[in-house]
Short mmCIF file of C-alpha atoms and ligand atoms in Angstrom, two decimals:
data_model
loop_
_atom_site.label_atom_id
_atom_site.label_comp_id
_atom_site.label_asym_id
_atom_site.label_seq_id
_atom_site.Cartn_x
_atom_site.Cartn_y
_atom_site.Cartn_z
CA UNK Z 1 -0.04 0.01 -0.13
CA UNK Z 2 1.31 3.65 -0.59
CA UNK Z 3 2.33 5.66 1.73
CA UNK Z 4 4.47 9.20 2.32
CA UNK Z 5 8.14 9.34 3.62
CA UNK Z 6 7.96 12.66 4.45
CA UNK Z 7 5.27 14.39 5.58
CA UNK Z 8 6.42 18.82 6.21
CA UNK Z 9 3.58 20.27 8.89
CA UNK Z 10 2.94 23.51 7.86
CA UNK Z 11 1.70 24.93 11.16
CA UNK Z 12 2.78 25.75 14.62
CA UNK Z 13 1.47 24.45 17.92
CA UNK Z 14 0.11 21.60 19.23
CA UNK Z 15 -1.65 20.98 16.41
CA UNK Z 16 1.50 20.30 14.69
CA UNK Z 17 3.21 18.19 17.46
CA UNK Z 18 -0.35 16.49 17.31
CA UNK Z 19 0.06 15.08 13.78
CA UNK Z 20 4.17 14.81 14.26
CA UNK Z 21 3.08 11.89 16.92
CA UNK Z 22 0.67 10.43 14.85
CA UNK Z 23 4.20 9.76 11.98
CA UNK Z 24 6.34 8.63 14.38
CA UNK Z 25 3.92 5.99 14.93
CA UNK Z 26 3.61 5.70 11.34
CA UNK Z 27 6.78 5.76 10.49
CA UNK Z 28 6.35 8.53 8.57
CA UNK Z 29 9.81 10.99 9.30
CA UNK Z 30 8.28 15.08 9.91
CA UNK Z 31 10.16 18.23 8.29
CA UNK Z 32 8.81 21.37 10.95
CA UNK Z 33 8.16 24.59 10.12
CA UNK Z 34 8.94 27.64 12.29
CA UNK Z 35 9.19 31.33 12.39
CA UNK Z 36 11.42 33.17 14.18
CA UNK Z 37 9.20 33.80 17.50
CA UNK Z 38 8.68 29.56 17.08
CA UNK Z 39 12.25 28.68 17.17
CA UNK Z 40 12.21 27.44 21.31
CA UNK Z 41 8.72 25.32 20.25
CA UNK Z 42 8.66 22.16 21.18
CA UNK Z 43 7.08 21.42 17.22
CA UNK Z 44 10.77 21.98 15.86
CA UNK Z 45 12.03 20.25 18.63
CA UNK Z 46 10.48 16.54 17.97
CA UNK Z 47 10.79 17.08 14.39
CA UNK Z 48 13.08 14.57 12.10
CA UNK Z 49 13.91 18.07 10.38
CA UNK Z 50 12.78 21.65 11.28
CA UNK Z 51 13.27 24.16 8.41
CA UNK Z 52 12.58 28.73 9.54
CA UNK Z 53 10.06 29.91 7.50
CA UNK Z 54 10.66 33.53 7.90
CA UNK Z 55 9.67 36.39 10.71
CA UNK Z 56 7.27 36.09 13.29
CA UNK Z 57 5.03 37.84 12.08
CA UNK Z 58 1.54 34.93 9.89
CA UNK Z 59 1.13 36.56 6.04
CA UNK Z 60 5.85 35.80 6.38
CA UNK Z 61 5.31 32.49 7.62
CA UNK Z 62 2.59 30.69 7.98
CA UNK Z 63 0.73 32.28 5.41
CA UNK Z 64 4.20 32.26 3.24
CA UNK Z 65 3.05 30.25 0.14
CA UNK Z 66 6.43 30.78 -1.66
CA UNK Z 67 8.70 30.07 1.49
CA UNK Z 68 6.65 26.70 2.27
CA UNK Z 69 6.56 24.77 -0.45
CA UNK Z 70 10.27 25.97 -1.38
CA UNK Z 71 10.87 23.84 2.19
CA UNK Z 72 8.97 20.82 1.51
CA UNK Z 73 11.86 20.76 -1.66
CA UNK Z 74 15.01 21.53 0.24
CA UNK Z 75 13.71 18.79 2.12
CA UNK Z 76 12.08 16.32 -0.39
CA UNK Z 77 8.85 16.12 1.84
CA UNK Z 78 6.23 14.96 -0.85
CA UNK Z 79 3.02 15.84 1.67
CA UNK Z 80 2.18 18.19 3.61
CA UNK Z 81 0.09 18.69 6.15
CA UNK Z 82 -2.09 22.39 6.13
CA UNK Z 83 -3.41 21.20 10.27
CA UNK Z 84 -6.12 24.02 11.49
CA UNK Z 85 -6.28 27.48 10.38
CA UNK Z 86 -4.27 29.46 7.75
CA UNK Z 87 -3.54 27.04 4.83
CA UNK Z 88 -5.85 24.71 6.13
CA UNK Z 89 -8.89 26.10 3.52
CA UNK Z 90 -6.72 27.65 1.27
CA UNK Z 91 -7.80 26.38 -2.18
CA UNK Z 92 -4.13 28.21 -3.54
CA UNK Z 93 -2.38 26.60 -1.33
CA UNK Z 94 -4.23 23.17 -1.70
CA UNK Z 95 -3.84 23.70 -6.35
CA UNK Z 96 -0.52 24.83 -5.65
CA UNK Z 97 0.60 21.74 -3.93
CA UNK Z 98 -0.67 19.84 -6.16
CA UNK Z 99 0.69 21.53 -9.02
CA UNK Z 100 4.36 20.84 -7.98
CA UNK Z 101 3.38 17.16 -7.18
CA UNK Z 102 3.41 17.24 -3.52
CA UNK Z 103 0.39 15.83 -1.53
CA UNK Z 104 -2.34 17.95 0.41
CA UNK Z 105 -3.77 15.97 2.91
CA UNK Z 106 -7.13 17.82 2.76
CA UNK Z 107 -9.15 18.69 0.38
CA UNK Z 108 -9.00 19.91 -3.36
CA UNK Z 109 -9.25 23.03 -4.33
CA UNK Z 110 -12.19 22.40 -6.14
CA UNK Z 111 -13.79 20.98 -3.02
CA UNK Z 112 -12.45 24.02 -0.70
CA UNK Z 113 -14.32 27.05 -3.22
CA UNK Z 114 -17.44 24.78 -3.41
CA UNK Z 115 -17.81 24.10 1.02
CA UNK Z 116 -15.70 28.25 1.12
CA UNK Z 117 -18.96 29.97 -0.04
CA UNK Z 118 -21.16 29.25 1.78
CA UNK Z 119 -24.31 29.34 -0.55
CA UNK Z 120 -22.76 27.43 -2.92
CA UNK Z 121 -21.87 25.05 -0.60
CA UNK Z 122 -26.02 25.22 1.66
CA UNK Z 123 -27.95 24.87 -2.20
CA UNK Z 124 -25.02 21.75 -2.76
CA UNK Z 125 -26.07 19.68 0.37
CA UNK Z 126 -29.67 20.84 0.00
CA UNK Z 127 -29.48 19.45 -3.62
CA UNK Z 128 -28.06 16.14 -2.15
CA UNK Z 129 -31.75 16.26 0.47
CA UNK Z 130 -29.33 17.11 3.82
CA UNK Z 131 -31.64 19.81 5.45
CA UNK Z 132 -31.38 23.27 5.04
CA UNK Z 133 -32.29 26.50 7.44
CA UNK Z 134 -35.15 28.18 5.18
CA UNK Z 135 -34.06 31.25 2.87
CA UNK Z 136 -33.04 32.80 -0.41
CA UNK Z 137 -32.17 30.48 -3.51
CA UNK Z 138 -29.22 32.13 -3.39
CA UNK Z 139 -27.47 35.41 -3.63
CA UNK Z 140 -29.35 38.46 -2.80
CA UNK Z 141 -30.24 41.42 -5.55
CA UNK Z 142 -30.26 43.91 -4.26
CA UNK Z 143 -31.94 45.64 -1.27
CA UNK Z 144 -35.68 45.39 -2.36
CA UNK Z 145 -34.92 42.01 -3.01
CA UNK Z 146 -33.44 41.20 0.82
CA UNK Z 147 -37.31 43.03 2.30
CA UNK Z 148 -39.00 40.51 -0.23
CA UNK Z 149 -37.65 37.17 0.98
CA UNK Z 150 -37.88 38.65 4.40
CA UNK Z 151 -41.55 39.19 4.26
CA UNK Z 152 -41.27 35.50 2.54
CA UNK Z 153 -39.15 33.63 4.64
CA UNK Z 154 -41.26 35.28 7.51
CA UNK Z 155 -39.54 38.04 10.24
CA UNK Z 156 -37.35 37.57 12.73
CA UNK Z 157 -34.92 36.73 9.78
CA UNK Z 158 -30.98 36.38 9.25
CA UNK Z 159 -28.80 38.09 6.50
CA UNK Z 160 -24.84 35.95 5.94
CA UNK Z 161 -21.79 36.25 3.58
CA UNK Z 162 -21.16 34.26 1.68
CA UNK Z 163 -18.01 34.41 2.18
CA UNK Z 164 -17.98 34.41 5.75
CA UNK Z 165 -17.93 32.20 8.54
CA UNK Z 166 -17.20 32.27 12.14
CA UNK Z 167 -19.48 35.01 12.47
CA UNK Z 168 -17.88 37.38 10.27
CA UNK Z 169 -20.91 39.67 8.03
CA UNK Z 170 -23.43 38.50 10.03
CA UNK Z 171 -26.35 40.10 11.26
CA UNK Z 172 -30.11 39.00 12.49
CA UNK Z 173 -32.65 41.72 11.68
CA UNK Z 174 -36.47 41.61 13.44
CA UNK Z 175 -37.85 43.69 10.85
CA UNK Z 176 -38.82 45.01 7.71
CA UNK Z 177 -37.36 49.15 9.16
CA UNK Z 178 -34.11 47.51 10.18
CA UNK Z 179 -33.43 46.30 6.65
CA UNK Z 180 -31.03 48.73 4.91
CA UNK Z 181 -29.06 49.78 8.19
CA UNK Z 182 -27.67 45.74 8.27
CA UNK Z 183 -27.95 44.91 4.66
CA UNK Z 184 -24.96 48.29 4.65
CA UNK Z 185 -23.03 47.39 7.17
CA UNK Z 186 -23.17 43.79 6.41
CA UNK Z 187 -21.72 44.13 3.12
CA UNK Z 188 -19.69 46.68 3.38
CA UNK Z 189 -17.73 44.72 6.38
CA UNK Z 190 -17.56 41.61 3.91
CA UNK Z 191 -16.45 43.78 1.29
CA UNK Z 192 -13.62 44.85 3.94
CA UNK Z 193 -12.84 41.38 5.12
CA UNK Z 194 -13.34 38.63 2.62
CA UNK Z 195 -13.15 40.83 -0.57
CA UNK Z 196 -16.76 40.32 -1.71
CA UNK Z 197 -20.43 41.26 -0.79
CA UNK Z 198 -22.63 38.99 -1.79
CA UNK Z 199 -25.01 37.86 1.08
CA UNK Z 200 -27.60 35.51 1.50
CA UNK Z 201 -31.20 34.69 3.76
CA UNK Z 202 -32.13 32.67 6.45
CA UNK Z 203 -34.87 31.83 8.35
CA UNK Z 204 -32.94 32.73 12.02
CA UNK Z 205 -33.69 30.54 14.05
CA UNK Z 206 -33.25 31.35 17.81
CA UNK Z 207 -30.65 29.75 20.77
CA UNK Z 208 -29.77 27.11 18.91
CA UNK Z 209 -27.34 23.92 19.63
CA UNK Z 210 -24.50 24.08 17.39
CA UNK Z 211 -23.74 20.02 16.69
CA UNK Z 212 -21.50 18.65 14.60
CA UNK Z 213 -20.46 15.68 12.88
CA UNK Z 214 -16.89 13.87 12.54
CA UNK Z 215 -17.94 12.39 8.98
CA UNK Z 216 -14.10 10.64 6.69
CA UNK Z 217 -15.07 9.45 3.02
CA UNK Z 218 -12.24 7.66 1.05
CA UNK Z 219 -11.63 7.74 -2.57
CA UNK Z 220 -14.10 4.73 -3.56
CA UNK Z 221 -17.07 6.67 -2.30
CA UNK Z 222 -17.20 5.50 0.76
CA UNK Z 223 -18.13 7.45 4.30
CA UNK Z 224 -18.34 7.51 7.49
CA UNK Z 225 -19.73 9.44 10.64
CA UNK Z 226 -18.06 9.26 13.41
CA UNK Z 227 -20.34 11.07 15.37
CA UNK Z 228 -20.95 14.02 17.21
CA UNK Z 229 -19.91 17.24 19.25
CA UNK Z 230 -21.50 19.37 20.90
CA UNK Z 231 -19.05 23.36 20.55
CA UNK Z 232 -22.19 25.45 21.56
CA UNK Z 233 -20.39 27.04 24.59
CA UNK Z 234 -18.93 29.93 22.63
CA UNK Z 235 -17.81 32.83 22.72
CA UNK Z 236 -18.51 35.65 19.56
CA UNK Z 237 -17.85 32.91 17.80
CA UNK Z 238 -13.85 31.60 19.05
CA UNK Z 239 -14.99 27.36 21.48
CA UNK Z 240 -14.45 27.13 24.81
CA UNK Z 241 -16.14 23.60 25.41
CA UNK Z 242 -16.35 20.56 23.97
CA UNK Z 243 -18.89 17.30 24.29
CA UNK Z 244 -19.19 13.96 22.86
CA UNK Z 245 -21.67 12.92 22.51
CA UNK Z 246 -24.48 16.02 23.50
CA UNK Z 247 -26.04 16.41 26.43
CA UNK Z 248 -28.81 17.38 23.98
CA UNK Z 249 -28.46 13.95 21.36
CA UNK Z 250 -31.40 11.02 21.26
CA UNK Z 251 -30.59 8.01 19.75
CA UNK Z 252 -33.54 9.18 17.19
CA UNK Z 253 -31.93 12.55 16.12
CA UNK Z 254 -27.96 10.92 15.84
CA UNK Z 255 -29.52 8.54 13.22
CA UNK Z 256 -30.68 11.38 11.09
CA UNK Z 257 -28.11 13.50 11.43
CA UNK Z 258 -25.45 11.12 10.36
CA UNK Z 259 -27.60 9.75 8.04
CA UNK Z 260 -27.52 13.19 6.72
CA UNK Z 261 -23.59 13.37 7.51
CA UNK Z 262 -23.02 11.23 4.53
CA UNK Z 263 -25.17 11.25 2.00
CA UNK Z 264 -23.60 15.00 1.96
CA UNK Z 265 -20.60 13.11 2.05
CA UNK Z 266 -21.05 11.15 -0.85
CA UNK Z 267 -22.53 13.22 -2.73
CA UNK Z 268 -19.92 15.91 -2.74
CA UNK Z 269 -17.55 12.64 -3.35
CA UNK Z 270 -15.60 13.44 -0.11
CA UNK Z 271 -11.97 12.56 0.20
CA UNK Z 272 -10.76 12.81 4.02
CA UNK Z 273 -12.11 13.59 7.11
CA UNK Z 274 -13.95 16.76 7.52
CA UNK Z 275 -17.08 18.20 9.52
CA UNK Z 276 -20.67 18.79 9.18
CA UNK Z 277 -21.85 21.39 10.69
CA UNK Z 278 -25.41 21.42 12.35
CA UNK Z 279 -27.80 23.89 14.38
CA UNK Z 280 -30.05 22.44 15.92
CA UNK Z 281 -33.15 23.57 17.53
CA UNK Z 282 -34.95 22.94 19.95
CA UNK Z 283 -37.77 20.12 18.68
CA UNK Z 284 -34.49 18.77 17.78
CA UNK Z 285 -34.93 19.88 13.63
CA UNK Z 286 -31.35 20.47 12.53
CA UNK Z 287 -30.18 22.19 9.47
CA UNK Z 288 -26.80 22.07 7.97
CA UNK Z 289 -24.82 25.16 8.88
CA UNK Z 290 -20.89 24.60 7.14
CA UNK Z 291 -18.72 22.03 5.93
CA UNK Z 292 -15.33 22.20 7.17
CA UNK Z 293 -12.98 20.38 5.41
CA UNK Z 294 -9.79 20.58 7.62
CA UNK Z 295 -9.03 18.79 10.65
CA UNK Z 296 -10.79 21.08 13.73
CA UNK Z 297 -9.27 21.43 17.16
CA UNK Z 298 -11.69 19.17 18.89
CA UNK Z 299 -11.31 16.01 17.05
CA UNK Z 300 -9.65 14.96 19.68
CA UNK Z 301 -12.85 14.25 22.26
CA UNK Z 302 -14.00 11.70 19.05
CA UNK Z 303 -10.71 10.04 18.53
CA UNK Z 304 -11.71 9.43 22.99
CA UNK Z 305 -14.72 8.33 22.26
CA UNK Z 306 -14.29 5.41 19.60
CA UNK Z 307 -10.47 5.15 21.09
CA UNK Z 308 -8.98 5.43 16.74
CA UNK Z 309 -6.48 8.39 15.50
CA UNK Z 310 -8.43 10.79 13.10
CA UNK Z 311 -4.76 11.83 11.89
CA UNK Z 312 -3.13 8.61 11.12
CA UNK Z 313 -7.06 8.44 8.89
CA UNK Z 314 -6.39 11.37 7.19
CA UNK Z 315 -3.30 10.24 6.81
CA UNK Z 316 -3.65 7.40 4.56
CA UNK Z 317 -7.61 8.42 3.25
CA UNK Z 318 -5.01 11.04 2.12
CA UNK Z 319 -3.21 7.72 0.13
CA UNK Z 320 -5.05 6.72 -1.12
CA UNK Z 321 -6.45 3.82 1.35
CA UNK Z 322 -10.12 2.45 2.02
CA UNK Z 323 -11.38 3.48 4.70
CA UNK Z 324 -10.96 2.15 8.56
CA UNK Z 325 -13.96 3.62 10.52
CA UNK Z 326 -17.81 3.06 10.64
CA UNK Z 327 -20.56 5.13 11.77
CA UNK Z 328 -19.29 5.05 15.54
CA UNK Z 329 -21.96 4.98 18.73
CA UNK Z 330 -20.12 6.46 20.61
CA UNK Z 331 -19.79 3.92 24.15
CA UNK Z 332 -17.97 6.80 26.70
CA UNK Z 333 -18.20 10.89 27.19
CA UNK Z 334 -15.48 13.22 26.42
CA UNK Z 335 -14.93 17.12 27.30
CA UNK Z 336 -11.99 18.73 25.94
CA UNK Z 337 -11.41 22.91 27.72
CA UNK Z 338 -9.23 24.92 25.49
CA UNK Z 339 -6.93 26.38 27.39
CA UNK Z 340 -6.33 29.77 26.25
CA UNK Z 341 -2.81 32.55 27.35
CA UNK Z 342 -6.65 35.10 28.40
CA UNK Z 343 -7.88 36.65 31.07
CA UNK Z 344 -10.92 36.21 31.68
CA UNK Z 345 -11.72 38.05 34.55
CA UNK Z 346 -10.60 40.63 32.31
CA UNK Z 347 -12.73 40.09 29.51
CA UNK Z 348 -10.39 37.27 28.20
CA UNK Z 349 -8.00 39.22 27.90
CA UNK Z 350 -4.51 38.11 25.92
CA UNK Z 351 -2.19 37.19 27.96
CA UNK Z 352 1.18 36.62 26.28
CA UNK Z 353 4.37 35.97 28.07
CA UNK Z 354 6.74 33.70 30.06
CA UNK Z 355 4.89 30.65 31.70
CA UNK Z 356 6.92 30.66 35.02
CA UNK Z 357 5.44 27.19 36.67
CA UNK Z 358 4.11 24.60 34.26
CA UNK Z 359 2.24 21.19 35.96
CA UNK Z 360 -0.04 18.50 34.02
CA UNK Z 361 -2.30 17.17 35.09
CA UNK Z 362 -2.42 13.97 34.62
CA UNK Z 363 -3.98 10.12 35.87
CA UNK Z 364 -7.18 7.41 34.07
CA UNK Z 365 -8.50 9.19 31.20
CA UNK Z 366 -6.41 12.81 31.41
CA UNK Z 367 -5.06 13.92 28.40
CA UNK Z 368 -3.07 16.95 27.36
CA UNK Z 369 -2.05 18.14 23.87
CA UNK Z 370 -0.37 21.44 24.37
CA UNK Z 371 3.01 22.70 22.76
CA UNK Z 372 4.13 24.12 25.61
CA UNK Z 373 6.58 23.82 28.76
CA UNK Z 374 8.24 25.30 32.07
CA UNK Z 375 9.74 28.61 30.84
CA UNK Z 376 7.99 28.65 27.26
CA UNK Z 377 7.30 31.81 26.34
CA UNK Z 378 3.84 32.72 24.97
CA UNK Z 379 4.67 34.87 21.20
CA UNK Z 380 2.06 37.85 21.22
CA UNK Z 381 1.63 36.58 17.16
CA UNK Z 382 -0.62 33.89 17.17
CA UNK Z 383 -3.76 32.20 18.37
CA UNK Z 384 -3.97 32.19 22.35
CA UNK Z 385 -4.57 28.62 22.53
CA UNK Z 386 -1.62 26.80 25.85
CA UNK Z 387 -3.42 23.97 25.30
CA UNK Z 388 -6.56 21.36 25.32
CA UNK Z 389 -6.87 19.59 28.07
CA UNK Z 390 -9.52 16.32 27.41
CA UNK Z 391 -10.86 13.91 29.44
CA UNK Z 392 -12.69 10.15 29.34
CA UNK Z 393 -14.83 8.91 31.30
CA UNK Z 394 -18.27 5.91 31.34
CA UNK Z 395 -20.89 8.94 31.87
CA UNK Z 396 -21.18 12.75 31.77
CA UNK Z 397 -21.30 12.73 35.18
CA UNK Z 398 -18.06 10.91 35.64
CA UNK Z 399 -16.22 13.07 32.94
CA UNK Z 400 -17.51 16.59 34.73
CA UNK Z 401 -15.90 15.29 38.14
CA UNK Z 402 -12.79 13.86 35.71
CA UNK Z 403 -12.01 17.21 34.61
CA UNK Z 404 -12.73 19.19 37.68
CA UNK Z 405 -10.21 17.09 39.03
CA UNK Z 406 -7.53 17.69 37.04
CA UNK Z 407 -8.74 21.51 37.03
CA UNK Z 408 -7.42 21.33 40.29
CA UNK Z 409 -4.13 19.98 39.67
CA UNK Z 410 -3.15 22.06 36.53
CA UNK Z 411 -0.29 24.73 37.34
CA UNK Z 412 -0.25 27.71 34.83
CA UNK Z 413 2.43 30.59 37.00
CA UNK Z 414 3.27 33.92 35.07
CA UNK Z 415 0.23 34.39 32.53
CA UNK Z 416 -2.98 34.16 33.19
CA UNK Z 417 -5.26 31.54 31.68
CA UNK Z 418 -8.82 30.35 31.64
CA UNK Z 419 -8.08 27.76 33.96
CA UNK Z 420 -10.58 29.19 36.00
CA UNK Z 421 -13.11 30.12 33.71
CA UNK Z 422 -13.71 26.34 32.97
CA UNK Z 423 -13.42 25.64 37.21
CA UNK Z 424 -16.47 27.87 37.54
CA UNK Z 425 -18.05 26.55 34.35
CA UNK Z 426 -18.30 23.16 35.35
CA UNK Z 427 -20.14 24.17 38.22
CA UNK Z 428 -22.90 25.76 36.95
CA UNK Z 429 -26.42 24.29 37.35
CA UNK Z 430 -27.11 24.95 33.12
CA UNK Z 431 -23.75 22.87 32.23
CA UNK Z 432 -24.54 20.40 34.33
CA UNK Z 433 -27.72 19.48 33.19
CA UNK Z 434 -26.25 19.94 30.15
CA UNK Z 435 -28.92 22.49 29.20
CA UNK Z 436 -27.52 25.13 27.28
CA UNK Z 437 -27.05 26.90 23.84
CA UNK Z 438 -25.30 28.82 22.10
CA UNK Z 439 -26.64 32.16 23.69
CA UNK Z 440 -24.52 30.19 27.43
CA UNK Z 441 -21.90 32.77 27.30
CA UNK Z 442 -23.74 36.31 26.41
CA UNK Z 443 -25.22 34.85 30.30
CA UNK Z 444 -23.07 33.60 32.55
CA UNK Z 445 -21.36 35.59 34.62
CA UNK Z 446 -18.04 35.48 36.25
CA UNK Z 447 -17.25 35.93 39.90
CA UNK Z 448 -14.46 36.94 41.03
CA UNK Z 449 -11.36 35.55 42.70
C1 MV4 X 1 -27.78 31.33 12.05
C2 MV4 X 1 -27.77 31.09 13.48
C3 MV4 X 1 -29.13 31.60 13.37
N1 MV4 X 1 -30.17 30.86 12.69
N2 MV4 X 1 -28.13 30.82 11.06
C4 MV4 X 1 -22.99 31.57 13.56
C5 MV4 X 1 -21.77 31.25 12.70
C6 MV4 X 1 -22.39 31.16 11.11
N3 MV4 X 1 -21.21 30.25 11.00
C7 MV4 X 1 -23.68 30.99 12.03
N4 MV4 X 1 -24.21 31.32 13.11
C8 MV4 X 1 -25.35 31.21 13.04
N5 MV4 X 1 -26.50 31.04 11.67
C9 MV4 X 1 -29.23 31.22 11.54
N6 MV4 X 1 -30.33 30.93 10.34
C10 MV4 X 1 -26.78 31.64 14.62
C11 MV4 X 1 -25.24 31.32 14.74
C12 MV4 X 1 -24.76 31.62 15.12
C13 MV4 X 1 -24.03 30.18 15.99
C14 MV4 X 1 -24.52 29.58 16.16
C15 MV4 X 1 -23.36 28.72 16.04
C16 MV4 X 1 -22.45 28.88 17.38
C17 MV4 X 1 -22.52 30.12 18.00
C18 MV4 X 1 -23.18 30.73 17.00
C19 MV4 X 1 -23.99 32.30 17.84
C20 MV4 X 1 -23.91 33.10 16.99
C21 MV4 X 1 -24.42 32.21 15.73
#
């Protein structure tokens, strides 16, 4: 069976290390790339080779396509793993890898373009029979079209940037007299952010849950779903905690969402691992939102409940192997807390700098994915995640207990971290009951120490 000899990891931080670990276990050589700000990072230390690709600024290093391709050519890498963020869903990068005979471990440029344009992803999924939120048939022509469409859909509605995702260029509109203002500001925002002001419209789903399904597909047209993740605990579109199974899940809903996700994957002949994101309303009706063509930060909790290495599967699928996954029912419960270098008592303000004391929790059912260590300096140039603390246990109650115990053991000093936030969240009655939606963080109040 064909397998890569050497993979270059075009990323930094914990995900670069995560990929290196699986490569080692698979007997694949690894090349780290790093910016001058990351010379002391563990991904540089643990890779077989490392190439500096530029200065601290992402645009000059981790987003610098010519430098990354040059690094792959110099080291003779036959594949590139992009991790998440940075170039992981960049169609141009995927194409350039292809043109240079380097396998991009991710989606084809065509798939990235099709799923990256949200209106086109939505119509593709609708045509495949996946439930979507009722809305405009495609892009809105102008303000008059927006008003006429909203009248048909019935207020409240949401206008969304087709180039968007992550909440940018998105507005809730409650009545016609608000439309003009939101129409103009949303279009301006998307033009500035994406160079594309195409907008579409949907019925506004109030207090939804964010539940996503991990999928995989192979080049022979086979596809499977690997159960769900509940990512409803978010703040300003940044996920804070993820868990699987979702406390809102039922056997019937999982069956329906799983089947819809496999249908989605097969309809687009999806190759590799990916995620289908859904909004789920209080009646357990679910609607396709976005398809992510990358490995995600929260893939770990799925790995824990199904005991399966998703990065290994991703690499094997990219090499053209048959899928080894199947439709899974989670038998365990896993929770991940994202530990960020942020001050939860001051509006989650970033807190980069030197970690003076570092002690990790351990023990049965506790996993930490991180690139940091004692005396490591968190550079101010990148995202603020220091680590992912993941627990797995037989039940949700036991997983929460284990997470409480692990957070109590976790010592990070010298910088502010979100550990105290997670400790308070776990004590919240609604959280403990599993009774939360994407609006949870709007009303959650952090108590002073
Ligand atoms: C929605 C919605 C309600 N109704 N669409 C936010 C990010 C983007 N990917 C889609 N988002 C939403 N789309 C309709 N028709 C509410 C959100 C939303 C949200 C979704 C998932 C997780 C957190 C969220 C926070 C605010 C709004």
